[in-house]
Structures are given as C-alpha cells and as structure tokens.
Short mmCIF file of C-alpha atoms in Angstrom, two decimals:
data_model
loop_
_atom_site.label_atom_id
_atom_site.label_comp_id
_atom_site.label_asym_id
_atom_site.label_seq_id
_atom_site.Cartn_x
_atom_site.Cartn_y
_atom_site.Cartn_z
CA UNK A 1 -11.46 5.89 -54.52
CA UNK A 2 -8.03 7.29 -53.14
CA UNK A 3 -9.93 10.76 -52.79
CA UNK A 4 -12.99 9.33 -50.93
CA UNK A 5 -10.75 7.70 -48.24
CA UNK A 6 -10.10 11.28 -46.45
CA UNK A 7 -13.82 12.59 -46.24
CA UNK A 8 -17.12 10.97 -47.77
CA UNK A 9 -18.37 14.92 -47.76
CA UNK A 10 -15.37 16.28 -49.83
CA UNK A 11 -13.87 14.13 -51.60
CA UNK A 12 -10.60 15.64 -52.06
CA UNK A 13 -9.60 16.68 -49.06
CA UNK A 14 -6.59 13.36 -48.75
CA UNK A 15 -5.04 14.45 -51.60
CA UNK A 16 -5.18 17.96 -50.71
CA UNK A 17 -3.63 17.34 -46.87
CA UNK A 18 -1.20 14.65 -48.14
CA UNK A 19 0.28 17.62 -50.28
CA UNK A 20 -0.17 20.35 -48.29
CA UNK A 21 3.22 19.79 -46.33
CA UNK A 22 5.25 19.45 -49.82
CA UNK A 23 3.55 22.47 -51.69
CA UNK A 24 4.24 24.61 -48.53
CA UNK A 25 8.38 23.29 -49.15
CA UNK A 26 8.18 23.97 -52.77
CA UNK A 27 6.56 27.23 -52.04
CA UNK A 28 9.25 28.51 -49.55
CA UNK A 29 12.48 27.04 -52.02
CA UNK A 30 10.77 28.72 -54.93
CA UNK A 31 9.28 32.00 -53.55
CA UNK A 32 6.62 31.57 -56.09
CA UNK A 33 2.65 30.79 -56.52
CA UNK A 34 2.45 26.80 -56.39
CA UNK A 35 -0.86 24.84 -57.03
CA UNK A 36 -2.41 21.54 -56.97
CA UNK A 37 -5.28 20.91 -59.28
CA UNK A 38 -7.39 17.78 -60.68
CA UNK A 39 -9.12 17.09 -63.87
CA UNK A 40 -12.81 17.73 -63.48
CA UNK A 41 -15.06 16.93 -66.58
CA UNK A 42 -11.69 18.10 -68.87
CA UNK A 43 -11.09 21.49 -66.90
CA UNK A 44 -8.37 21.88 -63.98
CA UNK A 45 -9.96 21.93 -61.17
CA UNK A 46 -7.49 24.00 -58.35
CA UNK A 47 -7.62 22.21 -55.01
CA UNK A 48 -4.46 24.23 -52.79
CA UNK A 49 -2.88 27.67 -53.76
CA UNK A 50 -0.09 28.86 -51.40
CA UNK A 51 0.45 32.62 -52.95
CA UNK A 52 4.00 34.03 -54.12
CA UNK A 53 6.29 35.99 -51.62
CA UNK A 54 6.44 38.34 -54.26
CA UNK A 55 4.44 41.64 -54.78
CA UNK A 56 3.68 40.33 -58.21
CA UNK A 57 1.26 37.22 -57.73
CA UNK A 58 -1.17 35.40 -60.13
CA UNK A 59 -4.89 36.41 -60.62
CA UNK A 60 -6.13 33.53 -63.11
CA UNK A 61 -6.38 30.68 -60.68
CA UNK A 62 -8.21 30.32 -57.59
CA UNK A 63 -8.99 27.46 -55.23
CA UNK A 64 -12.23 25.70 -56.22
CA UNK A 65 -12.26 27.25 -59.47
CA UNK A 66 -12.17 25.67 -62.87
CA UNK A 67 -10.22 26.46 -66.01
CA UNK A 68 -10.00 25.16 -69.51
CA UNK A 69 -7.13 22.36 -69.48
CA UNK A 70 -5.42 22.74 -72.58
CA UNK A 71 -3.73 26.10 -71.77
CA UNK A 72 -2.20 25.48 -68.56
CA UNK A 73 0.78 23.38 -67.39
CA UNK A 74 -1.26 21.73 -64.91
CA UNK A 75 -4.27 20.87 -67.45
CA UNK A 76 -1.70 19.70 -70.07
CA UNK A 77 -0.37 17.15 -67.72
CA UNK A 78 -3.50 15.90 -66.87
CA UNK A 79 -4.79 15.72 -70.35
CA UNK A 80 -1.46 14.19 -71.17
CA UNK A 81 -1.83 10.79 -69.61
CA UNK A 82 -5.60 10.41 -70.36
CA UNK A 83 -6.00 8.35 -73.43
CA UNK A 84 -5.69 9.98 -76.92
CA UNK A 85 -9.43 9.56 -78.28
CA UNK A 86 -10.97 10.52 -74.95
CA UNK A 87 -9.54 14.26 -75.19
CA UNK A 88 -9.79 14.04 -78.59
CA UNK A 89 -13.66 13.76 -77.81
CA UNK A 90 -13.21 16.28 -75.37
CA UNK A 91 -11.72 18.61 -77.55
CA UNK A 92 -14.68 18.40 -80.59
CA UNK A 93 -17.05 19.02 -77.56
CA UNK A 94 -15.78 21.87 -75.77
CA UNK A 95 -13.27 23.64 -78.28
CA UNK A 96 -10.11 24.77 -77.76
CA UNK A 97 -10.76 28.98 -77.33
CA UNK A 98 -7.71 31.37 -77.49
CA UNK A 99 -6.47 33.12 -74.19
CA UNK A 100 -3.48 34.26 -75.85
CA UNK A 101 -1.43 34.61 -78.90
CA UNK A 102 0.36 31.60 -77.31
CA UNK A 103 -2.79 29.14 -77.12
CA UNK A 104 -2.68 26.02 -78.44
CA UNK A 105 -6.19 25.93 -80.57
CA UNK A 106 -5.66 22.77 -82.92
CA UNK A 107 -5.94 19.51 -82.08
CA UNK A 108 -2.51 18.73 -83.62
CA UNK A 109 -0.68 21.46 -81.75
CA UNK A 110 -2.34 20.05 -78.51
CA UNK A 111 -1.61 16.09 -79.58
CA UNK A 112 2.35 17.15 -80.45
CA UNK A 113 2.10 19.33 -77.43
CA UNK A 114 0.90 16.12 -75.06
CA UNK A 115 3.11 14.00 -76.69
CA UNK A 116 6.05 15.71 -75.62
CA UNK A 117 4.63 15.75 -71.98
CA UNK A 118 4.53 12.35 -71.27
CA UNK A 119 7.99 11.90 -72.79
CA UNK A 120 9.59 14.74 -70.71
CA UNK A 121 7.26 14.01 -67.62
CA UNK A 122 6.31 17.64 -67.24
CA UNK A 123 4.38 20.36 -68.97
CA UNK A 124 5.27 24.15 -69.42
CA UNK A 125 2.73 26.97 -69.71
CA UNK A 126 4.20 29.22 -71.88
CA UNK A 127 1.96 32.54 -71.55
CA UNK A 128 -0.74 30.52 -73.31
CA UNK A 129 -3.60 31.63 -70.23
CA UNK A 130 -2.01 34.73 -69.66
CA UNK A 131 0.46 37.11 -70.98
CA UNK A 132 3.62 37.48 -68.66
CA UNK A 133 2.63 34.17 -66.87
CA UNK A 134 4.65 31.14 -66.73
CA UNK A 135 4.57 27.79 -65.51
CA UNK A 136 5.78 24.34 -64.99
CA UNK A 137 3.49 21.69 -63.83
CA UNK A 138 4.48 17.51 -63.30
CA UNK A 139 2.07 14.65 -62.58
CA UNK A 140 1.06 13.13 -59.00
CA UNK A 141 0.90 9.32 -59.39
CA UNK A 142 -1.56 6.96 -57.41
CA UNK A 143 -1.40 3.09 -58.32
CA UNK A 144 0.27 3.77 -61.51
CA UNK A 145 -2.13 6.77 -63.01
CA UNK A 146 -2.12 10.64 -62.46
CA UNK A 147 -4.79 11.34 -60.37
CA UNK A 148 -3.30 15.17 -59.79
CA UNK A 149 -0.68 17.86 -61.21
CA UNK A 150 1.02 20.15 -59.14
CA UNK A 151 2.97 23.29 -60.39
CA UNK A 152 4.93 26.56 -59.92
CA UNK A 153 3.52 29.78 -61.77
CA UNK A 154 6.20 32.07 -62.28
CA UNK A 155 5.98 36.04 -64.25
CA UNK A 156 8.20 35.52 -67.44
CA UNK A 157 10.96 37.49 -66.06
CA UNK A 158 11.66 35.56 -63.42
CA UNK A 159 10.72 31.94 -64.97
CA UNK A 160 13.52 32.89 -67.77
CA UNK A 161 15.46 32.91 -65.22
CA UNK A 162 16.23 29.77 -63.91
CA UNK A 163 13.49 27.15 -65.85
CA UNK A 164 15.69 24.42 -65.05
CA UNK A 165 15.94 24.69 -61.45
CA UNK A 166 12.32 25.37 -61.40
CA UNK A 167 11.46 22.55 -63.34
CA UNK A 168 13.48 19.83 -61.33
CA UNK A 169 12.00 21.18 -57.87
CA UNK A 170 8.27 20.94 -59.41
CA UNK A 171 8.81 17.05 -60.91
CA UNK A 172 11.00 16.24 -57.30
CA UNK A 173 7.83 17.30 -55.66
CA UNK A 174 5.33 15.50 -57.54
CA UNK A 175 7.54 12.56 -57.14
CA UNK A 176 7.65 12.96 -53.32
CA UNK A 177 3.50 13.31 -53.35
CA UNK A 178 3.53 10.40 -55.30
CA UNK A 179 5.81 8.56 -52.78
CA UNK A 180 3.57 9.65 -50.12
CA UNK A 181 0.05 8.49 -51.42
CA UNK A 182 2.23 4.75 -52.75
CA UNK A 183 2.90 4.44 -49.16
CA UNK A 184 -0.51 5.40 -47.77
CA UNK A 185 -1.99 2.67 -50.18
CA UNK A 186 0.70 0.65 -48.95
CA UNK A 187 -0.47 1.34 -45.43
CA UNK A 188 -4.49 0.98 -46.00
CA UNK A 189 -4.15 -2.64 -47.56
CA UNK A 190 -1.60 -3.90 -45.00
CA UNK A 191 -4.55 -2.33 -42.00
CA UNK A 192 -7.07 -4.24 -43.89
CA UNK A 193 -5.56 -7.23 -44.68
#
C-alpha cells in the first residue's frame, strides 16, 4: 500500500525516490555498486543501481531484473524476515540451484543462514552468485516489516578490506530509509486525519 501511494502505474516508484537521495550518499562514501531491491514472488527484484566508481563493476544485477533470493545479501534479508514455513514452501517449489561453490542449496544451510540475519540485522553475500563478488545488504522497514533491502556489492579484494566499515554504512542507511518512509506515514495520516 506504501508502494502504491507514489504512482498507481508503477507501483514502486515511492520507495525508489524516497531512497534515491541516500543510495546516491552511500554510493559516493563507499565508491562501490549499491542497490535497492524487493521481494517479488521469492526472487529480488532490483529497483535502483547507482554503478561503482571503479573500473571493476558488477554484471549480475540489473534494474528491473529478477534473481533467485537465496544467494544474494539482498534476497537473504528479505527472505529473512518472511515467516519460516512460507520460504520453506518457497524453497520445495522453486529449489535452491548452485551459482557457486559458495551457494547455500539446503534448506538447513539457508534456515541457519536466515537465522543469523535477523539476529545480526544484516546479510552478507559471500561469492555465493558470483565468484569474486561480495556483498552486504540490511533491511528497509515500513510500519514495522521489511518491505525492501538495500546493499553494497563489493569485488572480494576490496570487501576484505574493510567489511566492517562497509557493513555499518549499509545498516546506517537502511536505517535512515526507514526513518524516512516512518515519517512519510507519519505525514500521510496526520494530512488525512
């Protein structure tokens, strides 16, 4: 419903202007490839890419595309605060295929694996889509659920790094887009009222 509020025609494009200010930031203090992505029917759906500074730059997503959710940092956040049975379900139906040596393809690696999302409040990809591709992703909050992830995708190299200091600017940024659509709520029921 938060979606629909920005265009009846695309339903997406709130979420994807509310952020576009903050992903730009994140993008300019990281120097890396940032994203913002939804669940759609159990695959991460990309909504905004701003590219890496870098010559270097990730291939595997693209805006408007889909991609399996259980291999990326993004999809494992999102999958992460859905209830357990539902991607359970999701899971029998649509498999859990190898990208990498790294993919998680059982459901109890991928359980343990959620599990230890929600309790840290952020996901890492660790070359499970790609080889030499790494990531961090946190949740977006609206009216207490994740209704988005955002995240930093980083080549290994440079992801080993500094993971920490990539980490806290990702989750300080979802926290600030969450912030931002609390007070737009905030805003929309006082206008009705």
């Amino acid at each position: 419903k938060l979606f629909l509020l920005g265009s009846r025609v695309k339903p997406y494009r709130y979420l994807k202007s509310a952020a576009k200010p903050l992903l730009q930031k994140l993008n300019q203090q990281t120097g890396e490839t940032v994203h913002l992505a939804v669940l759609h029917k159990y695959q991460v759906l990309y909504l905004d890419k701003i590219e890496s500074s870098h010559t270097v730059r990730v291939v595997v997503s693209q805006v408007g595309h889909k991609l399996p959710a259980h291999c990326s940092g993004v999809g494992k956040v999102l999958l992460a605060h859905l209830p357990r049975d539902e991607v359970r379900e999701a899971v029998e139906e649509n498999g859990l295929p190898a990208f990498t040596q790294n993919t998680l393809t059982t459901w109890n690696q991928l359980k343990a694996e959620l599990e230890k999302t929600r309790e840290l409040g952020f996901a890492v990809d660790n070359e499970e889509i790609e080889l030499g591709l790494k990531c961090v992703a946190a949740p977006v909050f609206a009216e207490d659920r994740v209704v988005a992830a955002l995240s930093v995708s980083v080549p290994k190299e440079r992801f080993d790094k500094s993971p920490q200091d990539l980490t806290s600017m990702v989750v300080q940024t979802a926290h600030e887009l969450s912030e931002v659509l609390r007070a737009s709520m905030v805003s929309l029921r006082s206008s009705a009222a």
